[in-house]
Short mmCIF file of C-alpha atoms and ligand atoms in Angstrom, two decimals:
data_model
loop_
_atom_site.label_atom_id
_atom_site.label_comp_id
_atom_site.label_asym_id
_atom_site.label_seq_id
_atom_site.Cartn_x
_atom_site.Cartn_y
_atom_site.Cartn_z
CA UNK A 18 120.34 124.60 -21.77
CA UNK A 19 116.66 125.30 -22.82
CA UNK A 20 114.31 124.30 -20.00
CA UNK A 21 110.72 124.62 -19.78
CA UNK A 22 108.79 124.43 -16.77
CA UNK A 23 104.95 123.37 -16.74
CA UNK A 24 103.30 124.59 -13.68
CA UNK A 25 104.72 127.64 -11.34
CA UNK A 26 103.77 126.62 -7.89
CA UNK A 27 106.22 125.89 -5.33
CA UNK A 28 107.99 123.48 -6.91
CA UNK A 29 107.81 124.57 -10.48
CA UNK A 30 108.98 128.49 -9.52
CA UNK A 31 111.64 127.28 -7.20
CA UNK A 32 113.19 124.68 -9.80
CA UNK A 33 112.55 127.19 -12.58
CA UNK A 34 114.33 129.88 -10.66
CA UNK A 35 117.24 127.76 -9.53
CA UNK A 36 117.64 126.36 -12.76
CA UNK A 37 118.08 129.87 -14.49
CA UNK A 38 120.56 130.78 -11.71
CA UNK A 39 122.79 127.93 -12.82
CA UNK A 40 122.71 129.60 -16.22
CA UNK A 41 119.96 127.74 -18.19
CA UNK A 42 117.55 129.54 -20.15
CA UNK A 43 114.17 128.78 -18.58
CA UNK A 44 110.49 129.32 -19.78
CA UNK A 45 107.81 128.75 -17.01
CA UNK A 46 103.99 128.18 -18.10
CA UNK A 47 101.21 128.13 -15.79
CA UNK A 48 97.35 127.30 -16.67
CA UNK A 49 96.39 129.95 -14.03
CA UNK A 50 96.55 133.42 -16.36
CA UNK A 51 96.36 135.62 -13.22
CA UNK A 52 99.68 133.87 -11.55
CA UNK A 53 101.38 134.31 -14.85
CA UNK A 54 100.44 138.11 -15.01
CA UNK A 55 101.69 138.46 -11.62
CA UNK A 56 104.74 136.89 -12.40
CA UNK A 57 105.32 138.99 -15.58
CA UNK A 58 104.74 142.19 -13.63
CA UNK A 59 107.57 141.28 -11.02
CA UNK A 60 104.91 140.00 -8.18
CA UNK A 61 105.82 136.54 -6.58
CA UNK A 62 102.63 134.75 -5.92
CA UNK A 63 103.79 132.66 -3.14
CA UNK A 64 105.87 133.64 -0.10
CA UNK A 65 108.96 131.43 -0.19
CA UNK A 66 112.33 132.74 1.37
CA UNK A 67 114.86 134.16 -0.58
CA UNK A 68 112.75 133.40 -3.51
CA UNK A 69 111.70 137.17 -4.85
CA UNK A 70 115.21 138.41 -5.29
CA UNK A 71 116.67 135.41 -7.11
CA UNK A 72 113.34 135.67 -9.54
CA UNK A 73 114.26 139.29 -10.14
CA UNK A 74 117.84 138.50 -10.88
CA UNK A 75 117.14 136.22 -13.23
CA UNK A 76 114.23 137.75 -15.06
CA UNK A 77 116.85 140.80 -15.51
CA UNK A 78 119.19 138.58 -16.85
CA UNK A 79 116.55 137.12 -19.33
CA UNK A 80 117.15 133.55 -18.54
CA UNK A 81 113.96 133.38 -16.48
CA UNK A 82 110.57 134.01 -18.50
CA UNK A 83 107.09 133.63 -17.89
CA UNK A 84 104.44 132.73 -20.41
CA UNK A 85 100.84 131.80 -20.80
CA UNK A 86 101.28 130.23 -24.28
CA UNK A 87 101.72 126.50 -23.78
CA UNK A 88 102.74 125.94 -27.34
CA UNK A 89 105.52 128.24 -26.75
CA UNK A 90 106.54 126.39 -23.70
CA UNK A 91 106.48 123.18 -25.29
CA UNK A 92 108.43 124.53 -28.22
CA UNK A 93 111.15 126.19 -25.96
CA UNK A 94 112.64 123.31 -23.87
CA UNK A 95 114.61 120.40 -24.73
CA UNK A 96 113.92 119.29 -20.98
CA UNK A 97 110.21 119.93 -20.03
CA UNK A 98 109.58 119.64 -16.30
CA UNK A 99 106.06 118.75 -15.26
CA UNK A 100 105.61 120.49 -11.59
CA UNK A 101 101.66 120.68 -11.49
CA UNK A 102 99.71 119.66 -8.49
CA UNK A 103 98.90 115.91 -7.63
CA UNK A 104 96.31 116.35 -4.78
CA UNK A 105 94.32 113.57 -3.09
CA UNK A 106 91.41 112.53 -4.96
CA UNK A 107 88.06 111.75 -2.91
CA UNK A 108 89.28 108.22 -2.39
CA UNK A 109 92.74 109.32 -1.25
CA UNK A 110 94.34 108.36 -4.66
CA UNK A 111 96.74 110.92 -6.47
CA UNK A 112 94.58 112.81 -8.72
CA UNK A 113 96.74 112.76 -11.89
CA UNK A 114 94.41 115.19 -13.99
CA UNK A 115 96.91 117.94 -14.26
CA UNK A 116 99.63 115.88 -14.91
CA UNK A 117 97.93 114.10 -17.46
CA UNK A 118 96.51 117.32 -19.15
CA UNK A 119 100.20 118.67 -19.18
CA UNK A 120 101.23 115.38 -20.98
CA UNK A 121 98.74 115.90 -23.53
CA UNK A 122 99.66 119.39 -24.12
CA UNK A 123 103.25 118.25 -24.73
CA UNK A 124 101.99 115.72 -27.05
CA UNK A 125 99.97 118.31 -28.89
CA UNK A 126 102.72 120.85 -29.72
CA UNK A 127 105.99 119.03 -29.56
CA UNK A 128 107.73 118.99 -33.05
CA UNK A 129 111.36 117.90 -32.07
CA UNK A 130 112.75 115.48 -29.66
CA UNK A 131 112.07 116.17 -25.99
CA UNK A 132 112.85 114.66 -22.58
CA UNK A 133 109.82 114.94 -20.38
CA UNK A 134 110.74 115.17 -16.74
CA UNK A 135 108.00 114.48 -13.98
CA UNK A 136 108.91 116.47 -10.69
CA UNK A 137 105.50 116.27 -9.68
CA UNK A 138 105.08 113.51 -6.60
CA UNK A 139 103.20 110.71 -8.88
CA UNK A 140 102.45 107.06 -8.36
CA UNK A 141 104.48 104.30 -9.93
CA UNK A 142 103.51 103.62 -13.27
CA UNK A 143 102.74 107.31 -14.00
CA UNK A 144 105.94 107.83 -16.14
CA UNK A 145 104.50 104.95 -18.51
CA UNK A 146 101.11 106.89 -18.58
CA UNK A 147 102.85 110.12 -19.52
CA UNK A 148 104.56 108.51 -22.62
CA UNK A 149 101.22 106.89 -23.56
CA UNK A 150 99.14 109.82 -23.64
CA UNK A 151 102.26 112.02 -25.27
CA UNK A 152 102.30 109.17 -28.03
CA UNK A 153 98.70 109.15 -28.51
CA UNK A 154 98.43 112.97 -29.11
CA UNK A 155 101.57 112.51 -31.38
CA UNK A 156 99.81 109.81 -33.34
CA UNK A 157 96.82 111.88 -34.28
CA UNK A 158 99.13 114.34 -35.84
CA UNK A 159 101.17 111.78 -37.76
CA UNK A 160 98.83 112.14 -40.79
CA UNK A 161 100.00 115.76 -41.20
CA UNK A 162 103.81 114.74 -40.96
CA UNK A 163 104.44 116.83 -37.94
CA UNK A 164 105.84 113.83 -35.75
CA UNK A 165 108.04 112.55 -38.15
CA UNK A 166 111.71 112.01 -36.21
CA UNK A 167 110.50 113.06 -33.19
CA UNK A 168 112.06 111.12 -29.99
CA UNK A 169 110.63 110.90 -26.66
CA UNK A 170 112.26 110.16 -23.09
CA UNK A 171 110.66 110.16 -19.85
CA UNK A 172 112.17 111.00 -16.49
CA UNK A 173 111.22 110.70 -13.05
CA UNK A 174 113.23 113.03 -11.12
CA UNK A 175 111.12 113.56 -7.68
CA UNK A 176 111.57 116.82 -5.78
CA UNK A 177 112.64 116.81 -2.13
CA UNK A 178 112.45 120.47 -1.25
CA UNK A 179 110.79 121.66 1.81
CA UNK A 180 108.95 125.07 1.76
CA UNK A 181 110.64 127.71 3.70
CA UNK A 182 113.86 126.24 2.64
CA UNK A 183 113.42 125.51 -0.61
CA UNK A 184 116.19 127.36 -2.69
CA UNK A 185 118.69 125.91 0.08
CA UNK A 186 117.18 122.50 -0.50
CA UNK A 187 117.18 122.87 -4.28
CA UNK A 188 120.55 124.57 -4.63
CA UNK A 189 122.35 121.80 -2.17
CA UNK A 190 120.56 118.64 -2.46
CA UNK A 191 121.26 115.54 -0.44
CA UNK A 192 120.62 113.41 -3.50
CA UNK A 193 119.29 113.72 -6.88
CA UNK A 194 117.05 110.66 -7.72
CA UNK A 195 116.66 109.94 -11.26
CA UNK A 196 114.54 107.25 -12.71
CA UNK A 197 114.98 106.80 -16.40
CA UNK A 198 113.52 104.43 -19.06
CA UNK A 199 116.00 101.27 -20.19
CA UNK A 200 117.90 101.69 -23.70
CA UNK A 201 118.77 104.51 -25.97
CA UNK A 202 116.10 106.77 -24.69
CA UNK A 203 116.95 106.52 -21.36
CA UNK A 204 120.74 107.13 -22.03
CA UNK A 205 119.95 110.03 -24.14
CA UNK A 206 117.71 111.72 -21.10
CA UNK A 207 120.72 110.32 -18.56
CA UNK A 208 123.20 112.32 -20.36
CA UNK A 209 120.89 115.63 -20.57
CA UNK A 210 120.00 115.51 -16.98
CA UNK A 211 123.63 114.79 -15.96
CA UNK A 212 124.71 118.02 -18.26
CA UNK A 213 121.81 120.05 -16.26
CA UNK A 214 122.81 118.84 -12.93
CA UNK A 215 126.59 119.55 -13.16
CA UNK A 216 126.63 122.66 -10.99
CA UNK A 217 124.96 120.91 -8.38
CA UNK A 218 127.18 118.08 -8.35
CA UNK A 219 130.69 119.79 -8.52
CA UNK A 220 132.19 118.26 -5.38
CA UNK A 221 130.51 114.83 -5.77
CA UNK A 222 128.10 113.19 -7.93
CA UNK A 223 124.67 112.99 -5.76
CA UNK A 224 122.79 111.55 -8.61
CA UNK A 225 121.04 107.85 -7.73
CA UNK A 226 120.11 106.22 -10.81
CA UNK A 227 117.26 103.99 -10.98
CA UNK A 228 113.84 102.89 -13.02
CA UNK A 229 111.37 105.18 -13.45
CA UNK A 230 109.03 103.39 -11.15
CA UNK A 231 111.55 102.97 -8.27
CA UNK A 232 112.15 106.87 -8.54
CA UNK A 233 108.34 107.38 -8.13
CA UNK A 234 108.25 104.97 -5.35
CA UNK A 235 111.08 106.40 -3.56
CA UNK A 236 109.41 109.93 -3.04
CA UNK A 237 106.54 108.17 -1.46
CA UNK A 238 108.70 106.19 0.74
CA UNK A 239 110.60 109.41 1.85
CA UNK A 240 107.52 111.26 2.91
CA UNK A 241 106.13 108.35 4.63
CA UNK A 242 109.32 107.78 6.42
CA UNK A 243 109.52 111.13 7.91
CA UNK A 244 106.03 111.54 8.70
CA UNK A 245 106.15 108.08 10.61
CA UNK A 246 108.87 109.49 12.49
CA UNK A 247 106.99 112.58 13.49
CA UNK A 248 103.82 110.35 14.70
CA UNK A 249 106.15 108.11 16.40
CA UNK A 250 107.58 110.90 18.59
CA UNK A 251 104.22 112.45 18.80
CA UNK A 252 102.89 109.28 20.65
CA UNK A 253 105.86 108.81 22.85
CA UNK A 254 105.72 112.43 23.97
CA UNK A 255 102.00 111.88 24.89
CA UNK A 256 103.48 108.98 27.14
CA UNK A 257 106.14 111.03 28.30
CA UNK A 258 103.75 113.52 29.48
CA UNK A 259 101.96 111.00 31.68
CA UNK A 260 104.72 109.43 33.29
CA UNK A 261 106.41 112.85 34.08
CA UNK A 262 109.22 112.69 31.66
CA UNK A 263 110.73 115.42 29.51
CA UNK A 264 110.27 114.30 25.79
CA UNK A 265 112.86 116.71 24.97
CA UNK A 266 115.53 115.16 27.02
CA UNK A 267 114.40 111.88 25.60
CA UNK A 268 114.81 113.31 22.07
CA UNK A 269 118.51 114.68 22.88
CA UNK A 270 119.20 110.99 24.21
CA UNK A 271 117.93 109.58 20.99
CA UNK A 272 119.30 111.53 18.33
CA UNK A 273 122.81 111.09 19.74
CA UNK A 274 122.54 107.66 18.23
CA UNK A 275 123.76 108.12 14.47
CA UNK A 276 121.70 105.01 13.44
CA UNK A 277 118.71 107.38 14.55
CA UNK A 278 119.82 110.69 13.24
CA UNK A 279 118.43 113.92 14.62
CA UNK A 280 115.70 115.33 12.04
CA UNK A 281 111.76 114.89 12.03
CA UNK A 282 111.56 114.03 15.80
CA UNK A 283 110.16 117.16 16.76
CA UNK A 284 106.94 116.56 18.89
CA UNK A 285 104.12 118.99 18.59
CA UNK A 286 100.34 119.76 17.31
CA UNK A 287 100.99 117.26 14.38
CA UNK A 288 102.25 117.51 10.65
CA UNK A 289 100.58 119.45 7.97
CA UNK A 290 101.50 120.88 4.58
CA UNK A 291 100.39 119.77 1.22
CA UNK A 292 102.64 116.84 1.11
CA UNK A 293 102.76 114.31 3.90
CA UNK A 294 98.92 113.87 4.30
CA UNK A 295 98.42 113.45 0.79
CA UNK A 296 101.25 111.27 0.01
CA UNK A 297 100.55 109.07 2.70
CA UNK A 298 96.93 108.52 1.75
CA UNK A 299 98.18 108.09 -1.99
CA UNK A 300 100.49 105.41 -0.88
CA UNK A 301 97.84 103.98 1.03
CA UNK A 302 95.49 103.64 -1.83
CA UNK A 303 98.44 102.21 -3.85
CA UNK A 304 98.77 99.54 -1.60
CA UNK A 305 94.94 98.82 -1.39
CA UNK A 306 94.70 98.89 -5.02
CA UNK A 307 97.29 96.17 -4.94
CA UNK A 308 95.45 93.87 -1.88
CA UNK A 309 97.79 95.28 0.46
CA UNK A 310 97.07 97.20 3.71
CA UNK A 311 99.83 99.72 5.01
CA UNK A 312 99.17 99.31 8.83
CA UNK A 313 102.02 101.06 9.86
CA UNK A 314 101.10 104.19 7.90
CA UNK A 315 97.35 103.89 8.34
CA UNK A 316 98.17 104.60 12.18
CA UNK A 317 100.69 107.19 11.28
CA UNK A 318 97.63 109.16 10.04
CA UNK A 319 95.39 108.22 12.95
CA UNK A 320 97.96 109.47 15.39
CA UNK A 321 98.47 112.65 13.39
CA UNK A 322 94.83 113.65 13.12
CA UNK A 323 94.46 113.08 16.86
CA UNK A 324 97.42 115.11 17.71
CA UNK A 325 96.29 118.12 16.03
CA UNK A 326 93.21 117.99 18.72
CA UNK A 327 95.60 117.17 21.49
CA UNK A 328 96.19 120.85 22.25
CA UNK A 329 92.38 121.42 22.04
CA UNK A 330 91.89 118.80 24.68
CA UNK A 331 94.53 120.64 26.87
CA UNK A 332 92.59 123.80 26.35
CA UNK A 333 89.38 122.12 27.42
CA UNK A 334 90.94 120.31 30.28
CA UNK A 335 91.84 123.72 31.79
CA UNK A 336 88.67 125.92 30.95
CA UNK A 337 86.19 123.32 30.44
CA UNK A 338 83.77 122.68 27.25
CA UNK A 339 82.16 125.63 27.21
CA UNK A 340 84.75 128.50 25.70
CA UNK A 341 81.72 131.17 25.49
CA UNK A 342 83.48 134.11 26.96
CA UNK A 343 86.92 133.09 26.34
CA UNK A 344 89.62 134.70 24.37
CA UNK A 345 92.71 133.08 22.81
CA UNK A 346 95.47 134.60 20.80
CA UNK A 347 97.22 132.29 18.21
CA UNK A 348 100.87 132.69 17.08
CA UNK A 349 101.48 130.67 13.91
CA UNK A 350 99.05 129.87 11.21
CA UNK A 351 101.10 128.73 8.40
CA UNK A 352 101.80 124.66 8.44
CA UNK A 353 105.47 125.47 8.81
CA UNK A 354 107.71 128.71 9.17
CA UNK A 355 109.10 130.00 6.10
CA UNK A 356 106.00 129.78 4.34
CA UNK A 357 102.45 131.30 3.73
CA UNK A 358 101.13 127.87 2.85
CA UNK A 359 97.84 127.01 4.76
CA UNK A 360 97.44 123.64 3.14
CA UNK A 361 96.51 120.84 5.90
CA UNK A 362 97.87 123.59 8.66
CA UNK A 363 97.06 122.15 12.05
CA UNK A 364 95.76 125.84 12.79
CA UNK A 365 93.07 125.41 10.71
CA UNK A 366 91.52 122.52 12.91
CA UNK A 367 92.54 123.83 16.08
CA UNK A 368 91.15 127.28 15.62
CA UNK A 369 87.94 125.69 14.18
CA UNK A 370 87.49 123.72 17.41
CA UNK A 371 87.98 126.80 19.60
CA UNK A 372 85.57 128.84 17.68
CA UNK A 373 82.83 125.85 17.49
CA UNK A 374 83.12 125.78 21.60
CA UNK A 375 82.23 129.41 21.62
CA UNK A 376 85.81 131.08 22.00
CA UNK A 377 86.91 134.24 20.42
CA UNK A 378 89.96 133.98 18.58
CA UNK A 379 93.03 136.62 17.64
CA UNK A 380 95.29 134.96 15.11
CA UNK A 381 98.63 136.32 14.22
CA UNK A 382 101.30 135.22 11.66
CA UNK A 383 104.45 136.97 10.22
CA UNK A 384 103.44 136.06 6.76
CA UNK A 385 100.38 133.87 6.29
CA UNK A 386 97.53 136.40 7.32
CA UNK A 387 96.01 136.68 3.97
CA UNK A 388 96.07 133.15 2.84
CA UNK A 389 94.89 132.21 6.39
CA UNK A 390 91.94 134.48 6.15
CA UNK A 391 91.15 132.93 2.68
CA UNK A 392 91.50 129.37 4.04
CA UNK A 393 89.60 129.85 7.21
CA UNK A 394 86.84 131.83 5.53
CA UNK A 395 86.22 128.76 3.47
CA UNK A 396 86.30 126.36 6.51
CA UNK A 397 83.81 128.60 8.34
CA UNK A 398 81.54 129.13 5.41
CA UNK A 399 78.02 128.40 6.72
CA UNK A 400 79.00 129.37 10.33
CA UNK A 401 78.83 133.07 10.21
CA UNK A 402 78.46 133.38 13.93
CA UNK A 403 82.08 131.65 14.24
CA UNK A 404 83.58 133.55 11.68
CA UNK A 405 82.44 136.77 13.31
CA UNK A 406 84.60 135.75 16.61
CA UNK A 407 87.71 135.29 14.42
CA UNK A 408 90.12 138.39 13.82
CA UNK A 409 93.78 138.85 13.02
CA UNK A 410 96.36 140.76 14.24
CA UNK A 411 99.94 141.72 12.41
CA UNK A 412 101.47 142.40 15.68
CA UNK A 413 102.39 139.30 17.85
CA UNK A 414 102.03 141.10 21.40
CA UNK A 415 98.43 142.75 20.27
CA UNK A 416 97.16 139.19 19.65
CA UNK A 417 97.93 138.38 22.89
CA UNK A 418 96.24 141.23 24.35
CA UNK A 419 93.51 140.52 26.91
CA UNK A 420 93.68 136.54 25.91
CA UNK A 421 92.80 134.10 28.72
CA UNK A 422 95.57 132.19 26.87
CA UNK A 423 98.53 132.16 24.25
CA UNK A 424 98.28 129.15 21.99
CA UNK A 425 101.63 128.48 19.42
CA UNK A 426 101.29 126.46 16.34
CA UNK A 427 104.05 127.62 13.97
CA UNK A 428 107.50 127.44 15.03
CA UNK A 429 108.63 130.88 13.46
CA UNK A 430 111.94 132.31 14.82
CA UNK A 431 109.92 135.33 15.58
CA UNK A 432 108.22 133.49 18.34
CA UNK A 433 111.13 131.74 19.72
CA UNK A 434 112.51 134.30 22.79
CA UNK A 435 109.53 136.77 23.42
CA UNK A 436 109.52 139.40 26.15
CA UNK A 437 107.97 137.17 28.88
CA UNK A 438 107.22 139.85 31.19
CA UNK A 439 105.60 142.19 28.34
CA UNK A 440 103.44 138.87 27.15
CA UNK A 441 102.20 138.13 30.85
CA UNK A 442 101.12 141.87 31.25
CA UNK A 443 99.23 141.61 28.26
CA UNK A 444 97.45 138.27 29.01
CA UNK A 445 94.16 137.79 31.32
CA UNK A 446 96.17 134.81 32.52
CA UNK A 447 99.66 133.93 32.16
CA UNK A 448 98.97 130.92 30.33
CA UNK A 449 100.75 129.43 27.47
CA UNK A 450 99.69 126.16 25.18
CA UNK A 451 102.34 125.58 22.98
CA UNK A 452 101.71 123.48 20.19
CA UNK A 453 105.68 123.52 18.74
CA UNK A 454 107.60 123.03 22.31
CA UNK A 455 109.32 126.12 21.71
CA UNK A 456 110.54 127.04 25.36
CA UNK A 457 112.34 125.52 28.23
CA UNK A 458 110.01 124.51 30.87
CA UNK A 459 112.06 126.48 33.44
CA UNK A 460 110.02 129.66 32.00
CA UNK A 461 107.54 128.43 34.60
CA UNK A 462 109.56 129.88 37.15
CA UNK A 463 108.75 133.35 35.68
CA UNK A 464 105.28 132.73 36.72
CA UNK A 465 104.07 131.44 33.41
CA UNK A 466 101.92 128.18 33.32
CA UNK A 467 103.54 126.42 30.33
CA UNK A 468 101.81 123.59 28.80
CA UNK A 469 103.76 122.12 25.80
CA UNK A 470 103.87 118.37 24.45
CA UNK A 471 105.67 116.04 26.76
CA UNK A 472 107.20 118.30 28.76
N1 NAD B 5 105.14 121.83 -2.32
C1 NAD B 5 106.09 121.26 -1.83
O1 NAD B 5 107.08 121.31 -0.83
C2 NAD B 5 106.76 120.13 -2.89
C3 NAD B 5 108.13 119.45 -2.66
C4 NAD B 5 108.20 118.35 -3.36
C5 NAD B 5 107.42 117.68 -4.60
N2 NAD B 5 106.03 118.56 -4.36
C6 NAD B 5 105.00 117.97 -5.51
O2 NAD B 5 105.18 118.85 -6.57
C7 NAD B 5 104.00 118.96 -7.31
C8 NAD B 5 103.64 120.46 -7.21
O3 NAD B 5 103.31 120.96 -5.94
P1 NAD B 5 103.02 122.52 -5.61
O4 NAD B 5 103.24 122.74 -3.96
O5 NAD B 5 104.32 123.35 -6.34
O6 NAD B 5 101.66 122.65 -6.40
P2 NAD B 5 100.98 124.13 -6.31
O7 NAD B 5 99.88 123.92 -6.21
O8 NAD B 5 101.67 124.98 -5.55
O9 NAD B 5 101.14 124.43 -7.94
C9 NAD B 5 101.04 123.83 -9.14
C10 NAD B 5 100.91 124.95 -10.32
O10 NAD B 5 100.50 123.76 -11.39
C11 NAD B 5 99.61 124.62 -12.19
N3 NAD B 5 98.94 123.82 -12.84
C12 NAD B 5 97.90 123.05 -12.64
N4 NAD B 5 97.53 122.34 -14.13
C13 NAD B 5 98.34 122.64 -14.96
C14 NAD B 5 98.55 122.53 -16.32
N5 NAD B 5 97.76 121.34 -17.00
N6 NAD B 5 99.22 123.28 -16.84
C15 NAD B 5 100.38 124.00 -16.45
N7 NAD B 5 100.14 124.37 -15.10
C16 NAD B 5 99.19 123.65 -14.47
C17 NAD B 5 98.81 125.28 -10.99
O11 NAD B 5 98.17 126.51 -11.97
C18 NAD B 5 99.67 125.81 -9.94
O12 NAD B 5 99.93 126.84 -9.99
C19 NAD B 5 103.07 118.13 -6.35
O13 NAD B 5 103.19 116.67 -7.06
C20 NAD B 5 103.72 118.07 -5.01
O14 NAD B 5 103.30 116.79 -4.35
C21 NAD B 5 105.66 119.80 -3.54
O1 UPG B 6 109.99 117.09 13.21
C1 UPG B 6 109.12 117.42 12.69
C2 UPG B 6 109.47 117.84 11.37
C3 UPG B 6 108.43 118.44 10.95
N1 UPG B 6 107.01 118.43 11.46
C4 UPG B 6 105.99 119.02 10.73
O2 UPG B 6 105.60 118.41 9.61
C5 UPG B 6 105.49 119.23 8.51
C6 UPG B 6 105.88 119.09 7.28
O3 UPG B 6 107.18 119.70 7.36
P1 UPG B 6 108.33 119.73 6.25
O4 UPG B 6 108.69 118.45 5.95
O5 UPG B 6 109.43 120.55 7.04
O6 UPG B 6 107.61 120.68 5.31
P2 UPG B 6 107.32 120.23 3.81
O7 UPG B 6 107.37 121.30 2.89
O8 UPG B 6 105.97 119.67 3.66
O9 UPG B 6 108.41 119.06 3.07
C7 UPG B 6 108.02 117.76 3.07
O10 UPG B 6 107.11 117.64 1.97
C8 UPG B 6 107.86 117.79 0.65
C9 UPG B 6 106.95 117.61 -0.23
O11 UPG B 6 106.67 116.26 -0.74
C10 UPG B 6 109.28 116.93 0.55
O12 UPG B 6 109.69 117.36 -0.65
C11 UPG B 6 109.99 117.31 1.56
O13 UPG B 6 111.29 116.46 1.47
C12 UPG B 6 109.17 117.05 3.00
O14 UPG B 6 110.23 117.22 3.93
C13 UPG B 6 104.97 120.55 8.86
O15 UPG B 6 103.51 120.57 9.50
C14 UPG B 6 105.89 120.74 10.32
O16 UPG B 6 105.52 121.46 11.09
C15 UPG B 6 106.86 117.99 12.92
O17 UPG B 6 105.77 118.20 13.27
N2 UPG B 6 108.13 117.60 13.39
#
């Protein structure tokens, strides 16, 4: 099938590549010309595990093509996916400017029938807005007869992939949520989407059909539920610590109940990333616009904001408020393993809090150092004294050299089984603050002062 993707970020690039991999003829467009140039020259602008070879294979097979020509992209696809960003606006609402700009471009250049699929996470009612914007553009061209016989269908097909495991999540989806319009437009779109998703549904059909609005809502509901589980567990971990209970033992006891399940109950330094924080805010904003408060989700956010600083509280509890002359090694900068994404990464808040108190910080991450350097340069703009006390080291053990403590902020596999003797030899004090609960507390028997969450 001929498919166009508008937006080649994490979602657009993974979606386009995986759809090319399943035999479609995919054309990807982005407004960021430098990004398109990098893709055309064989470079992959984001770090997503397994993505570069998959892109290379499909580019070689001419099933995956990149363009900075929007009219070409709109002409190409019978299905056009919108996968552009929907960041939080100043008041927390989802900023739809990129999604609506993409819709306007589609209306401006389409001259045959199209199914337009919203992959971006968008609030209830956006599908209707997309239709209105595209029709408005089409109407302005009616005079020139360009739009005669053109049919339009809008679909909401939210994406549930997680960064770091994006390819596997896309290729083996738990479910495919498909919101469509009533009537013939909806039927046409459902048939096309069924054909496109056939390779993903071979053993059983994972598609869940619903209204456009229900699909839009389902995406926010899923992220809100997952974020709630994390904040729930973080609050319990804080209590467990006070009453002398190991939260990991409690977690094992909890997850054995199939009604609870075993995912997204890992306590730590809080959730980050480009989705949970902004999507919770957007849902709270939608509720407010309808005169309702989402007390539970507001609390989820409050707990998470506080959780990012809990590790700093622990460090200050040990060394005191003034950290001048103290040096900390950081393992892990990305908001989660498997990605170089620094959006809303807890490491940014924690590093700034340490620098603000006078500490020196040596930061390490297996892949995110370049992104972290840029993100923290922005965060520390106007604080050259603090920026001067931050450095990066590509070697994990070297980052711990001569440090008063090691601070772990991302659960990369490479950090899970270190040589504790070598680490002890490098550190000024054998002290680890673990923001991801990576180790068994029995490492204390090796003479390591191990501080984790709820253990
Ligand atoms: N990152 C994830 O894990 C994830 C997962 C599921 C859903 N989502 C949702 O998918 C959407 C995209 O997220 P992302 O992380 O891929 O964003 P991203 O910021 O990585 O990429 C967005 C891309 O869209 C491009 N863009 C912006 N306006 C454009 C326009 N008018 N035309 C063409 N390109 C344009 C940008 O240049 C950028 O390359 C968001 O709504 C997000 O909430 C993200
Ligand atoms: O038990 C857990 C699980 C995750 N996290 C943290 O939560 C954040 C988000 O992690 P994850 O959900 O794995 O990554 P994302 O790529 O942000 O994926 C989420 O957001 C995407 C964008 O909407 C959705 O598509 C995914 O389904 C949803 O999991 C990270 O900071 C993790 O460290 C925890 O603290 N504890």
